């Protein structure tokens, strides 16, 4: 929200990424809100009551983790970590301690455990898939929600807009940091990720 721009074809590209990842997750038996792609710009999804938390998975220090801890950018974490952020624009989406989450009754302790576990599983899977095509998953933000049967499902989108991806050889960013820090034209960097994953765009 701090920087605004429009790019031709961005919606179609993000749609293609999200469909690709959701379909691949379904093949692994992981349920998400995704039902089917309807056109190059539309998908049918299950209606969710969104959990007011953004779940962030991290494997390598970058972004706000470096600012908060002083860890150098690029430092490999001993093991992946999961952090919850409060989805409240007016507060600037702050990181929360579990004590705050339960104090405000945002989710139950059981649901929180499930969110952390699902985030870990999804992060580990995406790490493997991206590594197969010579990218390093640095971190990723996921959103979940409850469907009409009160099942917790992955929602929102999965695209280079919601993760950090570095080329394993050059270290080049292929994610939203390219736009945030004006590193290069954004769309070609995203297209390279799509090309390596063999996503039709
Ligand atoms: P950080 O906390 O370091 O800024 O972000 C961690 C990861 O979560 C990054 O991959 C970043 O792109 C993603 N992320 C966190 N919040 C948001 C958000 O509100 N929108 C998007 N698109 N990505 C986010």
mmCIF file with all atom_site columns, C-alpha atoms and ligand atoms in Angstrom:
data_model
loop_
_atom_site.group_PDB
_atom_site.id
_atom_site.type_symbol
_atom_site.label_atom_id
_atom_site.label_alt_id
_atom_site.label_comp_id
_atom_site.label_asym_id
_atom_site.label_entity_id
_atom_site.label_seq_id
_atom_site.pdbx_PDB_ins_code
_atom_site.Cartn_x
_atom_site.Cartn_y
_atom_site.Cartn_z
_atom_site.occupancy
_atom_site.B_iso_or_equiv
_atom_site.pdbx_formal_charge
_atom_site.auth_seq_id
_atom_site.auth_comp_id
_atom_site.auth_asym_id
_atom_site.auth_atom_id
_atom_site.pdbx_PDB_model_num
ATOM   1   C CA  . UNK A 1 1   ? 0.000   0.000   0.000   1.00 0.00 ? 1   UNK A CA  1
ATOM   2   C CA  . UNK A 1 2   ? 3.009   2.336   0.228   1.00 0.00 ? 2   UNK A CA  1
ATOM   3   C CA  . UNK A 1 3   ? 3.698   2.310   -3.525  1.00 0.00 ? 3   UNK A CA  1
ATOM   4   C CA  . UNK A 1 4   ? 1.240   2.189   -6.406  1.00 0.00 ? 4   UNK A CA  1
ATOM   5   C CA  . UNK A 1 5   ? 1.604   1.122   -10.054 1.00 0.00 ? 5   UNK A CA  1
ATOM   6   C CA  . UNK A 1 6   ? -0.249  -0.816  -12.737 1.00 0.00 ? 6   UNK A CA  1
ATOM   7   C CA  . UNK A 1 7   ? 1.271   -3.380  -15.098 1.00 0.00 ? 7   UNK A CA  1
ATOM   8   C CA  . UNK A 1 8   ? -0.259  -4.756  -18.275 1.00 0.00 ? 8   UNK A CA  1
ATOM   9   C CA  . UNK A 1 9   ? -1.045  -8.456  -17.958 1.00 0.00 ? 9   UNK A CA  1
ATOM   10  C CA  . UNK A 1 10  ? -0.297  -8.614  -14.213 1.00 0.00 ? 10  UNK A CA  1
ATOM   11  C CA  . UNK A 1 11  ? -3.685  -10.043 -13.276 1.00 0.00 ? 11  UNK A CA  1
ATOM   12  C CA  . UNK A 1 12  ? -3.427  -12.834 -15.846 1.00 0.00 ? 12  UNK A CA  1
ATOM   13  C CA  . UNK A 1 13  ? 0.074   -13.714 -14.710 1.00 0.00 ? 13  UNK A CA  1
ATOM   14  C CA  . UNK A 1 14  ? -0.923  -13.884 -11.019 1.00 0.00 ? 14  UNK A CA  1
ATOM   15  C CA  . UNK A 1 15  ? -3.982  -15.910 -11.906 1.00 0.00 ? 15  UNK A CA  1
ATOM   16  C CA  . UNK A 1 16  ? -1.799  -18.389 -13.800 1.00 0.00 ? 16  UNK A CA  1
ATOM   17  C CA  . UNK A 1 17  ? 0.614   -18.709 -10.847 1.00 0.00 ? 17  UNK A CA  1
ATOM   18  C CA  . UNK A 1 18  ? -2.163  -19.196 -8.315  1.00 0.00 ? 18  UNK A CA  1
ATOM   19  C CA  . UNK A 1 19  ? -4.007  -21.778 -10.420 1.00 0.00 ? 19  UNK A CA  1
ATOM   20  C CA  . UNK A 1 20  ? -0.768  -23.655 -11.006 1.00 0.00 ? 20  UNK A CA  1
ATOM   21  C CA  . UNK A 1 21  ? 0.125   -23.826 -7.302  1.00 0.00 ? 21  UNK A CA  1
ATOM   22  C CA  . UNK A 1 22  ? -3.428  -24.577 -6.129  1.00 0.00 ? 22  UNK A CA  1
ATOM   23  C CA  . UNK A 1 23  ? -3.796  -27.378 -8.688  1.00 0.00 ? 23  UNK A CA  1
ATOM   24  C CA  . UNK A 1 24  ? -0.418  -28.836 -7.708  1.00 0.00 ? 24  UNK A CA  1
ATOM   25  C CA  . UNK A 1 25  ? -1.386  -28.713 -4.030  1.00 0.00 ? 25  UNK A CA  1
ATOM   26  C CA  . UNK A 1 26  ? -4.641  -30.512 -4.798  1.00 0.00 ? 26  UNK A CA  1
ATOM   27  C CA  . UNK A 1 27  ? -2.690  -33.250 -6.542  1.00 0.00 ? 27  UNK A CA  1
ATOM   28  C CA  . UNK A 1 28  ? -0.770  -33.646 -3.263  1.00 0.00 ? 28  UNK A CA  1
ATOM   29  C CA  . UNK A 1 29  ? -4.080  -33.992 -1.401  1.00 0.00 ? 29  UNK A CA  1
ATOM   30  C CA  . UNK A 1 30  ? -3.952  -30.504 0.145   1.00 0.00 ? 30  UNK A CA  1
ATOM   31  C CA  . UNK A 1 31  ? -7.330  -28.770 0.089   1.00 0.00 ? 31  UNK A CA  1
ATOM   32  C CA  . UNK A 1 32  ? -7.484  -25.055 -0.662  1.00 0.00 ? 32  UNK A CA  1
ATOM   33  C CA  . UNK A 1 33  ? -10.277 -22.652 -1.562  1.00 0.00 ? 33  UNK A CA  1
ATOM   34  C CA  . UNK A 1 34  ? -9.599  -23.329 -5.249  1.00 0.00 ? 34  UNK A CA  1
ATOM   35  C CA  . UNK A 1 35  ? -12.270 -25.215 -7.218  1.00 0.00 ? 35  UNK A CA  1
ATOM   36  C CA  . UNK A 1 36  ? -11.484 -24.571 -10.894 1.00 0.00 ? 36  UNK A CA  1
ATOM   37  C CA  . UNK A 1 37  ? -10.146 -22.053 -13.348 1.00 0.00 ? 37  UNK A CA  1
ATOM   38  C CA  . UNK A 1 38  ? -12.960 -20.488 -15.341 1.00 0.00 ? 38  UNK A CA  1
ATOM   39  C CA  . UNK A 1 39  ? -11.062 -18.244 -17.752 1.00 0.00 ? 39  UNK A CA  1
ATOM   40  C CA  . UNK A 1 40  ? -7.602  -16.642 -18.046 1.00 0.00 ? 40  UNK A CA  1
ATOM   41  C CA  . UNK A 1 41  ? -8.659  -14.135 -15.391 1.00 0.00 ? 41  UNK A CA  1
ATOM   42  C CA  . UNK A 1 42  ? -11.182 -15.951 -13.205 1.00 0.00 ? 42  UNK A CA  1
ATOM   43  C CA  . UNK A 1 43  ? -11.313 -18.909 -10.861 1.00 0.00 ? 43  UNK A CA  1
ATOM   44  C CA  . UNK A 1 44  ? -14.118 -20.449 -8.847  1.00 0.00 ? 44  UNK A CA  1
ATOM   45  C CA  . UNK A 1 45  ? -13.314 -20.766 -5.152  1.00 0.00 ? 45  UNK A CA  1
ATOM   46  C CA  . UNK A 1 46  ? -14.985 -21.852 -1.943  1.00 0.00 ? 46  UNK A CA  1
ATOM   47  C CA  . UNK A 1 47  ? -16.244 -18.904 0.061   1.00 0.00 ? 47  UNK A CA  1
ATOM   48  C CA  . UNK A 1 48  ? -14.115 -18.495 3.184   1.00 0.00 ? 48  UNK A CA  1
ATOM   49  C CA  . UNK A 1 49  ? -14.405 -16.545 6.411   1.00 0.00 ? 49  UNK A CA  1
ATOM   50  C CA  . UNK A 1 50  ? -10.862 -15.221 6.389   1.00 0.00 ? 50  UNK A CA  1
ATOM   51  C CA  . UNK A 1 51  ? -8.678  -15.692 9.474   1.00 0.00 ? 51  UNK A CA  1
ATOM   52  C CA  . UNK A 1 52  ? -7.463  -12.203 10.495  1.00 0.00 ? 52  UNK A CA  1
ATOM   53  C CA  . UNK A 1 53  ? -3.842  -13.389 10.473  1.00 0.00 ? 53  UNK A CA  1
ATOM   54  C CA  . UNK A 1 54  ? -1.199  -13.378 7.751   1.00 0.00 ? 54  UNK A CA  1
ATOM   55  C CA  . UNK A 1 55  ? 1.002   -16.411 8.299   1.00 0.00 ? 55  UNK A CA  1
ATOM   56  C CA  . UNK A 1 56  ? 4.596   -15.851 7.190   1.00 0.00 ? 56  UNK A CA  1
ATOM   57  C CA  . UNK A 1 57  ? 6.992   -18.744 6.553   1.00 0.00 ? 57  UNK A CA  1
ATOM   58  C CA  . UNK A 1 58  ? 10.710  -17.905 6.508   1.00 0.00 ? 58  UNK A CA  1
ATOM   59  C CA  . UNK A 1 59  ? 13.816  -19.924 5.623   1.00 0.00 ? 59  UNK A CA  1
ATOM   60  C CA  . UNK A 1 60  ? 16.302  -17.124 4.950   1.00 0.00 ? 60  UNK A CA  1
ATOM   61  C CA  . UNK A 1 61  ? 16.583  -13.754 6.688   1.00 0.00 ? 61  UNK A CA  1
ATOM   62  C CA  . UNK A 1 62  ? 15.159  -10.851 4.666   1.00 0.00 ? 62  UNK A CA  1
ATOM   63  C CA  . UNK A 1 63  ? 12.758  -7.936  4.929   1.00 0.00 ? 63  UNK A CA  1
ATOM   64  C CA  . UNK A 1 64  ? 11.169  -7.214  8.280   1.00 0.00 ? 64  UNK A CA  1
ATOM   65  C CA  . UNK A 1 65  ? 12.961  -10.137 9.974   1.00 0.00 ? 65  UNK A CA  1
ATOM   66  C CA  . UNK A 1 66  ? 16.290  -8.362  9.393   1.00 0.00 ? 66  UNK A CA  1
ATOM   67  C CA  . UNK A 1 67  ? 14.871  -5.059  10.640  1.00 0.00 ? 67  UNK A CA  1
ATOM   68  C CA  . UNK A 1 68  ? 13.394  -6.678  13.747  1.00 0.00 ? 68  UNK A CA  1
ATOM   69  C CA  . UNK A 1 69  ? 16.326  -8.911  14.716  1.00 0.00 ? 69  UNK A CA  1
ATOM   70  C CA  . UNK A 1 70  ? 19.429  -7.438  13.100  1.00 0.00 ? 70  UNK A CA  1
ATOM   71  C CA  . UNK A 1 71  ? 20.094  -10.729 11.307  1.00 0.00 ? 71  UNK A CA  1
ATOM   72  C CA  . UNK A 1 72  ? 21.999  -10.100 8.054   1.00 0.00 ? 72  UNK A CA  1
ATOM   73  C CA  . UNK A 1 73  ? 19.995  -10.396 4.834   1.00 0.00 ? 73  UNK A CA  1
ATOM   74  C CA  . UNK A 1 74  ? 20.578  -13.784 3.254   1.00 0.00 ? 74  UNK A CA  1
ATOM   75  C CA  . UNK A 1 75  ? 21.391  -15.667 6.446   1.00 0.00 ? 75  UNK A CA  1
ATOM   76  C CA  . UNK A 1 76  ? 20.006  -19.192 6.300   1.00 0.00 ? 76  UNK A CA  1
ATOM   77  C CA  . UNK A 1 77  ? 17.805  -19.882 9.346   1.00 0.00 ? 77  UNK A CA  1
ATOM   78  C CA  . UNK A 1 78  ? 18.656  -23.013 11.345  1.00 0.00 ? 78  UNK A CA  1
ATOM   79  C CA  . UNK A 1 79  ? 15.155  -24.217 10.526  1.00 0.00 ? 79  UNK A CA  1
ATOM   80  C CA  . UNK A 1 80  ? 12.139  -22.551 8.917   1.00 0.00 ? 80  UNK A CA  1
ATOM   81  C CA  . UNK A 1 81  ? 10.071  -20.348 11.226  1.00 0.00 ? 81  UNK A CA  1
ATOM   82  C CA  . UNK A 1 82  ? 6.417   -19.277 11.067  1.00 0.00 ? 82  UNK A CA  1
ATOM   83  C CA  . UNK A 1 83  ? 5.213   -15.865 12.267  1.00 0.00 ? 83  UNK A CA  1
ATOM   84  C CA  . UNK A 1 84  ? 1.658   -14.521 12.634  1.00 0.00 ? 84  UNK A CA  1
ATOM   85  C CA  . UNK A 1 85  ? 0.828   -10.952 11.581  1.00 0.00 ? 85  UNK A CA  1
ATOM   86  C CA  . UNK A 1 86  ? -2.430  -9.191  12.394  1.00 0.00 ? 86  UNK A CA  1
ATOM   87  C CA  . UNK A 1 87  ? -4.430  -8.314  9.243   1.00 0.00 ? 87  UNK A CA  1
ATOM   88  C CA  . UNK A 1 88  ? -5.237  -4.724  10.266  1.00 0.00 ? 88  UNK A CA  1
ATOM   89  C CA  . UNK A 1 89  ? -4.171  -2.059  7.765   1.00 0.00 ? 89  UNK A CA  1
ATOM   90  C CA  . UNK A 1 90  ? -4.812  0.765   10.261  1.00 0.00 ? 90  UNK A CA  1
ATOM   91  C CA  . UNK A 1 91  ? -2.259  -0.799  12.619  1.00 0.00 ? 91  UNK A CA  1
ATOM   92  C CA  . UNK A 1 92  ? 0.190   -1.578  9.774   1.00 0.00 ? 92  UNK A CA  1
ATOM   93  C CA  . UNK A 1 93  ? -0.280  -5.378  10.013  1.00 0.00 ? 93  UNK A CA  1
ATOM   94  C CA  . UNK A 1 94  ? 1.881   -5.834  13.162  1.00 0.00 ? 94  UNK A CA  1
ATOM   95  C CA  . UNK A 1 95  ? 3.487   -9.112  14.173  1.00 0.00 ? 95  UNK A CA  1
ATOM   96  C CA  . UNK A 1 96  ? 1.646   -10.678 17.128  1.00 0.00 ? 96  UNK A CA  1
ATOM   97  C CA  . UNK A 1 97  ? 2.706   -12.963 19.942  1.00 0.00 ? 97  UNK A CA  1
ATOM   98  C CA  . UNK A 1 98  ? 0.414   -15.970 20.431  1.00 0.00 ? 98  UNK A CA  1
ATOM   99  C CA  . UNK A 1 99  ? -0.579  -14.372 23.783  1.00 0.00 ? 99  UNK A CA  1
ATOM   100 C CA  . UNK A 1 100 ? -2.051  -11.408 21.858  1.00 0.00 ? 100 UNK A CA  1
ATOM   101 C CA  . UNK A 1 101 ? -3.869  -13.716 19.434  1.00 0.00 ? 101 UNK A CA  1
ATOM   102 C CA  . UNK A 1 102 ? -5.566  -15.566 22.289  1.00 0.00 ? 102 UNK A CA  1
ATOM   103 C CA  . UNK A 1 103 ? -6.162  -12.362 24.281  1.00 0.00 ? 103 UNK A CA  1
ATOM   104 C CA  . UNK A 1 104 ? -8.146  -10.946 21.344  1.00 0.00 ? 104 UNK A CA  1
ATOM   105 C CA  . UNK A 1 105 ? -9.634  -14.365 20.563  1.00 0.00 ? 105 UNK A CA  1
ATOM   106 C CA  . UNK A 1 106 ? -8.618  -14.052 16.909  1.00 0.00 ? 106 UNK A CA  1
ATOM   107 C CA  . UNK A 1 107 ? -8.358  -17.859 16.667  1.00 0.00 ? 107 UNK A CA  1
ATOM   108 C CA  . UNK A 1 108 ? -8.379  -20.676 19.218  1.00 0.00 ? 108 UNK A CA  1
ATOM   109 C CA  . UNK A 1 109 ? -5.107  -22.287 20.362  1.00 0.00 ? 109 UNK A CA  1
ATOM   110 C CA  . UNK A 1 110 ? -6.076  -25.408 18.389  1.00 0.00 ? 110 UNK A CA  1
ATOM   111 C CA  . UNK A 1 111 ? -6.701  -23.446 15.192  1.00 0.00 ? 111 UNK A CA  1
ATOM   112 C CA  . UNK A 1 112 ? -3.449  -21.515 15.696  1.00 0.00 ? 112 UNK A CA  1
ATOM   113 C CA  . UNK A 1 113 ? -1.503  -24.754 15.958  1.00 0.00 ? 113 UNK A CA  1
ATOM   114 C CA  . UNK A 1 114 ? -3.163  -25.927 12.746  1.00 0.00 ? 114 UNK A CA  1
ATOM   115 C CA  . UNK A 1 115 ? -2.300  -22.647 10.981  1.00 0.00 ? 115 UNK A CA  1
ATOM   116 C CA  . UNK A 1 116 ? 1.356   -22.891 11.967  1.00 0.00 ? 116 UNK A CA  1
ATOM   117 C CA  . UNK A 1 117 ? 1.541   -26.521 10.928  1.00 0.00 ? 117 UNK A CA  1
ATOM   118 C CA  . UNK A 1 118 ? -0.171  -25.965 7.561   1.00 0.00 ? 118 UNK A CA  1
ATOM   119 C CA  . UNK A 1 119 ? 2.055   -22.972 6.848   1.00 0.00 ? 119 UNK A CA  1
ATOM   120 C CA  . UNK A 1 120 ? 5.124   -25.102 7.536   1.00 0.00 ? 120 UNK A CA  1
ATOM   121 C CA  . UNK A 1 121 ? 3.918   -27.924 5.266   1.00 0.00 ? 121 UNK A CA  1
ATOM   122 C CA  . UNK A 1 122 ? 3.082   -25.511 2.442   1.00 0.00 ? 122 UNK A CA  1
ATOM   123 C CA  . UNK A 1 123 ? 6.343   -23.615 2.830   1.00 0.00 ? 123 UNK A CA  1
ATOM   124 C CA  . UNK A 1 124 ? 8.374   -26.822 2.721   1.00 0.00 ? 124 UNK A CA  1
ATOM   125 C CA  . UNK A 1 125 ? 6.525   -27.970 -0.414  1.00 0.00 ? 125 UNK A CA  1
ATOM   126 C CA  . UNK A 1 126 ? 6.994   -24.671 -2.233  1.00 0.00 ? 126 UNK A CA  1
ATOM   127 C CA  . UNK A 1 127 ? 10.678  -24.737 -1.240  1.00 0.00 ? 127 UNK A CA  1
ATOM   128 C CA  . UNK A 1 128 ? 11.053  -28.118 -2.950  1.00 0.00 ? 128 UNK A CA  1
ATOM   129 C CA  . UNK A 1 129 ? 9.142   -27.131 -6.078  1.00 0.00 ? 129 UNK A CA  1
ATOM   130 C CA  . UNK A 1 130 ? 11.102  -23.911 -6.521  1.00 0.00 ? 130 UNK A CA  1
ATOM   131 C CA  . UNK A 1 131 ? 14.426  -25.598 -5.836  1.00 0.00 ? 131 UNK A CA  1
ATOM   132 C CA  . UNK A 1 132 ? 13.682  -28.036 -8.679  1.00 0.00 ? 132 UNK A CA  1
ATOM   133 C CA  . UNK A 1 133 ? 13.858  -25.049 -11.025 1.00 0.00 ? 133 UNK A CA  1
ATOM   134 C CA  . UNK A 1 134 ? 16.841  -23.355 -9.370  1.00 0.00 ? 134 UNK A CA  1
ATOM   135 C CA  . UNK A 1 135 ? 15.041  -20.839 -7.204  1.00 0.00 ? 135 UNK A CA  1
ATOM   136 C CA  . UNK A 1 136 ? 15.383  -20.398 -3.451  1.00 0.00 ? 136 UNK A CA  1
ATOM   137 C CA  . UNK A 1 137 ? 12.199  -19.677 -1.493  1.00 0.00 ? 137 UNK A CA  1
ATOM   138 C CA  . UNK A 1 138 ? 13.221  -17.044 1.066   1.00 0.00 ? 138 UNK A CA  1
ATOM   139 C CA  . UNK A 1 139 ? 9.863   -16.360 2.698   1.00 0.00 ? 139 UNK A CA  1
ATOM   140 C CA  . UNK A 1 140 ? 6.167   -16.433 1.905   1.00 0.00 ? 140 UNK A CA  1
ATOM   141 C CA  . UNK A 1 141 ? 2.883   -15.032 3.234   1.00 0.00 ? 141 UNK A CA  1
ATOM   142 C CA  . UNK A 1 142 ? -0.205  -17.227 3.356   1.00 0.00 ? 142 UNK A CA  1
ATOM   143 C CA  . UNK A 1 143 ? -3.822  -16.547 4.270   1.00 0.00 ? 143 UNK A CA  1
ATOM   144 C CA  . UNK A 1 144 ? -6.357  -19.066 5.483   1.00 0.00 ? 144 UNK A CA  1
ATOM   145 C CA  . UNK A 1 145 ? -10.080 -19.122 6.138   1.00 0.00 ? 145 UNK A CA  1
ATOM   146 C CA  . UNK A 1 146 ? -12.911 -21.307 7.331   1.00 0.00 ? 146 UNK A CA  1
ATOM   147 C CA  . UNK A 1 147 ? -15.341 -22.743 4.784   1.00 0.00 ? 147 UNK A CA  1
ATOM   148 C CA  . UNK A 1 148 ? -19.027 -23.454 5.459   1.00 0.00 ? 148 UNK A CA  1
ATOM   149 C CA  . UNK A 1 149 ? -18.070 -26.764 7.094   1.00 0.00 ? 149 UNK A CA  1
ATOM   150 C CA  . UNK A 1 150 ? -15.646 -24.940 9.446   1.00 0.00 ? 150 UNK A CA  1
ATOM   151 C CA  . UNK A 1 151 ? -12.642 -26.521 7.736   1.00 0.00 ? 151 UNK A CA  1
ATOM   152 C CA  . UNK A 1 152 ? -9.513  -24.392 7.639   1.00 0.00 ? 152 UNK A CA  1
ATOM   153 C CA  . UNK A 1 153 ? -8.447  -23.913 4.010   1.00 0.00 ? 153 UNK A CA  1
ATOM   154 C CA  . UNK A 1 154 ? -5.676  -22.022 2.278   1.00 0.00 ? 154 UNK A CA  1
ATOM   155 C CA  . UNK A 1 155 ? -7.147  -18.951 0.539   1.00 0.00 ? 155 UNK A CA  1
ATOM   156 C CA  . UNK A 1 156 ? -6.048  -15.782 -1.227  1.00 0.00 ? 156 UNK A CA  1
ATOM   157 C CA  . UNK A 1 157 ? -3.299  -16.278 -3.835  1.00 0.00 ? 157 UNK A CA  1
ATOM   158 C CA  . UNK A 1 158 ? 0.118   -17.888 -4.262  1.00 0.00 ? 158 UNK A CA  1
ATOM   159 C CA  . UNK A 1 159 ? 2.354   -15.868 -6.558  1.00 0.00 ? 159 UNK A CA  1
ATOM   160 C CA  . UNK A 1 160 ? 5.728   -14.093 -6.577  1.00 0.00 ? 160 UNK A CA  1
ATOM   161 C CA  . UNK A 1 161 ? 3.810   -11.156 -5.079  1.00 0.00 ? 161 UNK A CA  1
ATOM   162 C CA  . UNK A 1 162 ? 3.400   -12.945 -1.777  1.00 0.00 ? 162 UNK A CA  1
ATOM   163 C CA  . UNK A 1 163 ? 6.843   -14.553 -1.460  1.00 0.00 ? 163 UNK A CA  1
ATOM   164 C CA  . UNK A 1 164 ? 10.507  -13.788 -1.874  1.00 0.00 ? 164 UNK A CA  1
ATOM   165 C CA  . UNK A 1 165 ? 12.244  -15.920 -4.521  1.00 0.00 ? 165 UNK A CA  1
ATOM   166 C CA  . UNK A 1 166 ? 15.945  -15.668 -5.339  1.00 0.00 ? 166 UNK A CA  1
ATOM   167 C CA  . UNK A 1 167 ? 17.745  -17.248 -8.258  1.00 0.00 ? 167 UNK A CA  1
ATOM   168 C CA  . UNK A 1 168 ? 19.985  -19.917 -6.701  1.00 0.00 ? 168 UNK A CA  1
ATOM   169 C CA  . UNK A 1 169 ? 22.984  -18.958 -8.828  1.00 0.00 ? 169 UNK A CA  1
ATOM   170 C CA  . UNK A 1 170 ? 22.779  -15.193 -9.285  1.00 0.00 ? 170 UNK A CA  1
ATOM   171 C CA  . UNK A 1 171 ? 20.835  -14.308 -6.114  1.00 0.00 ? 171 UNK A CA  1
ATOM   172 C CA  . UNK A 1 172 ? 18.582  -12.097 -8.252  1.00 0.00 ? 172 UNK A CA  1
ATOM   173 C CA  . UNK A 1 173 ? 15.122  -11.370 -6.818  1.00 0.00 ? 173 UNK A CA  1
ATOM   174 C CA  . UNK A 1 174 ? 12.153  -12.638 -8.819  1.00 0.00 ? 174 UNK A CA  1
ATOM   175 C CA  . UNK A 1 175 ? 9.459   -11.288 -6.530  1.00 0.00 ? 175 UNK A CA  1
ATOM   176 C CA  . UNK A 1 176 ? 7.750   -8.127  -5.348  1.00 0.00 ? 176 UNK A CA  1
ATOM   177 C CA  . UNK A 1 177 ? 11.050  -6.734  -3.998  1.00 0.00 ? 177 UNK A CA  1
ATOM   178 C CA  . UNK A 1 178 ? 11.908  -5.985  -7.660  1.00 0.00 ? 178 UNK A CA  1
ATOM   179 C CA  . UNK A 1 179 ? 9.011   -3.509  -7.599  1.00 0.00 ? 179 UNK A CA  1
ATOM   180 C CA  . UNK A 1 180 ? 9.455   -2.378  -3.980  1.00 0.00 ? 180 UNK A CA  1
ATOM   181 C CA  . UNK A 1 181 ? 13.105  -1.408  -4.562  1.00 0.00 ? 181 UNK A CA  1
ATOM   182 C CA  . UNK A 1 182 ? 12.983  -0.584  -8.327  1.00 0.00 ? 182 UNK A CA  1
ATOM   183 C CA  . UNK A 1 183 ? 15.545  -3.305  -9.121  1.00 0.00 ? 183 UNK A CA  1
ATOM   184 C CA  . UNK A 1 184 ? 14.482  -4.071  -12.703 1.00 0.00 ? 184 UNK A CA  1
ATOM   185 C CA  . UNK A 1 185 ? 11.347  -4.306  -14.894 1.00 0.00 ? 185 UNK A CA  1
ATOM   186 C CA  . UNK A 1 186 ? 9.032   -6.507  -12.836 1.00 0.00 ? 186 UNK A CA  1
ATOM   187 C CA  . UNK A 1 187 ? 7.040   -8.549  -15.338 1.00 0.00 ? 187 UNK A CA  1
ATOM   188 C CA  . UNK A 1 188 ? 10.041  -10.206 -17.105 1.00 0.00 ? 188 UNK A CA  1
ATOM   189 C CA  . UNK A 1 189 ? 11.320  -11.402 -13.707 1.00 0.00 ? 189 UNK A CA  1
ATOM   190 C CA  . UNK A 1 190 ? 7.909   -12.944 -12.957 1.00 0.00 ? 190 UNK A CA  1
ATOM   191 C CA  . UNK A 1 191 ? 7.757   -14.418 -16.459 1.00 0.00 ? 191 UNK A CA  1
ATOM   192 C CA  . UNK A 1 192 ? 11.089  -16.159 -15.866 1.00 0.00 ? 192 UNK A CA  1
ATOM   193 C CA  . UNK A 1 193 ? 9.618   -17.904 -12.802 1.00 0.00 ? 193 UNK A CA  1
ATOM   194 C CA  . UNK A 1 194 ? 6.599   -18.927 -14.876 1.00 0.00 ? 194 UNK A CA  1
ATOM   195 C CA  . UNK A 1 195 ? 8.835   -20.174 -17.696 1.00 0.00 ? 195 UNK A CA  1
ATOM   196 C CA  . UNK A 1 196 ? 10.942  -22.379 -15.414 1.00 0.00 ? 196 UNK A CA  1
ATOM   197 C CA  . UNK A 1 197 ? 7.858   -23.822 -13.731 1.00 0.00 ? 197 UNK A CA  1
ATOM   198 C CA  . UNK A 1 198 ? 6.354   -24.399 -17.201 1.00 0.00 ? 198 UNK A CA  1
ATOM   199 C CA  . UNK A 1 199 ? 3.327   -22.285 -16.393 1.00 0.00 ? 199 UNK A CA  1
ATOM   200 C CA  . UNK A 1 200 ? 1.415   -21.216 -19.513 1.00 0.00 ? 200 UNK A CA  1
ATOM   201 C CA  . UNK A 1 201 ? 0.888   -17.461 -19.516 1.00 0.00 ? 201 UNK A CA  1
HETATM 202 P P1  . LIG B 2 .   ? 8.217   -9.025  5.409   1.00 0.00 ? 1   LIG B P1  1
HETATM 203 O O1  . LIG B 2 .   ? 7.579   -9.237  6.767   1.00 0.00 ? 1   LIG B O1  1
HETATM 204 O O2  . LIG B 2 .   ? 9.654   -9.388  5.409   1.00 0.00 ? 1   LIG B O2  1
HETATM 205 O O3  . LIG B 2 .   ? 7.934   -7.673  4.862   1.00 0.00 ? 1   LIG B O3  1
HETATM 206 O O4  . LIG B 2 .   ? 7.457   -10.035 4.432   1.00 0.00 ? 1   LIG B O4  1
HETATM 207 C C1  . LIG B 2 .   ? 7.622   -11.430 4.553   1.00 0.00 ? 1   LIG B C1  1
HETATM 208 C C2  . LIG B 2 .   ? 7.027   -12.106 3.327   1.00 0.00 ? 1   LIG B C2  1
HETATM 209 O O5  . LIG B 2 .   ? 5.609   -11.997 3.345   1.00 0.00 ? 1   LIG B O5  1
HETATM 210 C C3  . LIG B 2 .   ? 7.478   -11.510 2.004   1.00 0.00 ? 1   LIG B C3  1
HETATM 211 O O6  . LIG B 2 .   ? 7.597   -12.562 1.068   1.00 0.00 ? 1   LIG B O6  1
HETATM 212 C C4  . LIG B 2 .   ? 6.353   -10.569 1.608   1.00 0.00 ? 1   LIG B C4  1
HETATM 213 O O7  . LIG B 2 .   ? 6.239   -10.459 0.214   1.00 0.00 ? 1   LIG B O7  1
HETATM 214 C C5  . LIG B 2 .   ? 5.143   -11.297 2.197   1.00 0.00 ? 1   LIG B C5  1
HETATM 215 N N1  . LIG B 2 .   ? 4.123   -10.355 2.668   1.00 0.00 ? 1   LIG B N1  1
HETATM 216 C C6  . LIG B 2 .   ? 3.940   -9.907  3.934   1.00 0.00 ? 1   LIG B C6  1
HETATM 217 N N2  . LIG B 2 .   ? 2.876   -9.076  3.998   1.00 0.00 ? 1   LIG B N2  1
HETATM 218 C C7  . LIG B 2 .   ? 2.394   -8.997  2.765   1.00 0.00 ? 1   LIG B C7  1
HETATM 219 C C8  . LIG B 2 .   ? 1.286   -8.283  2.183   1.00 0.00 ? 1   LIG B C8  1
HETATM 220 O O8  . LIG B 2 .   ? 0.530   -7.580  2.860   1.00 0.00 ? 1   LIG B O8  1
HETATM 221 N N3  . LIG B 2 .   ? 1.121   -8.428  0.839   1.00 0.00 ? 1   LIG B N3  1
HETATM 222 C C9  . LIG B 2 .   ? 1.946   -9.205  0.079   1.00 0.00 ? 1   LIG B C9  1
HETATM 223 N N4  . LIG B 2 .   ? 1.739   -9.269  -1.251  1.00 0.00 ? 1   LIG B N4  1
HETATM 224 N N5  . LIG B 2 .   ? 2.968   -9.908  0.600   1.00 0.00 ? 1   LIG B N5  1
HETATM 225 C C10 . LIG B 2 .   ? 3.192   -9.796  1.916   1.00 0.00 ? 1   LIG B C10 1
#
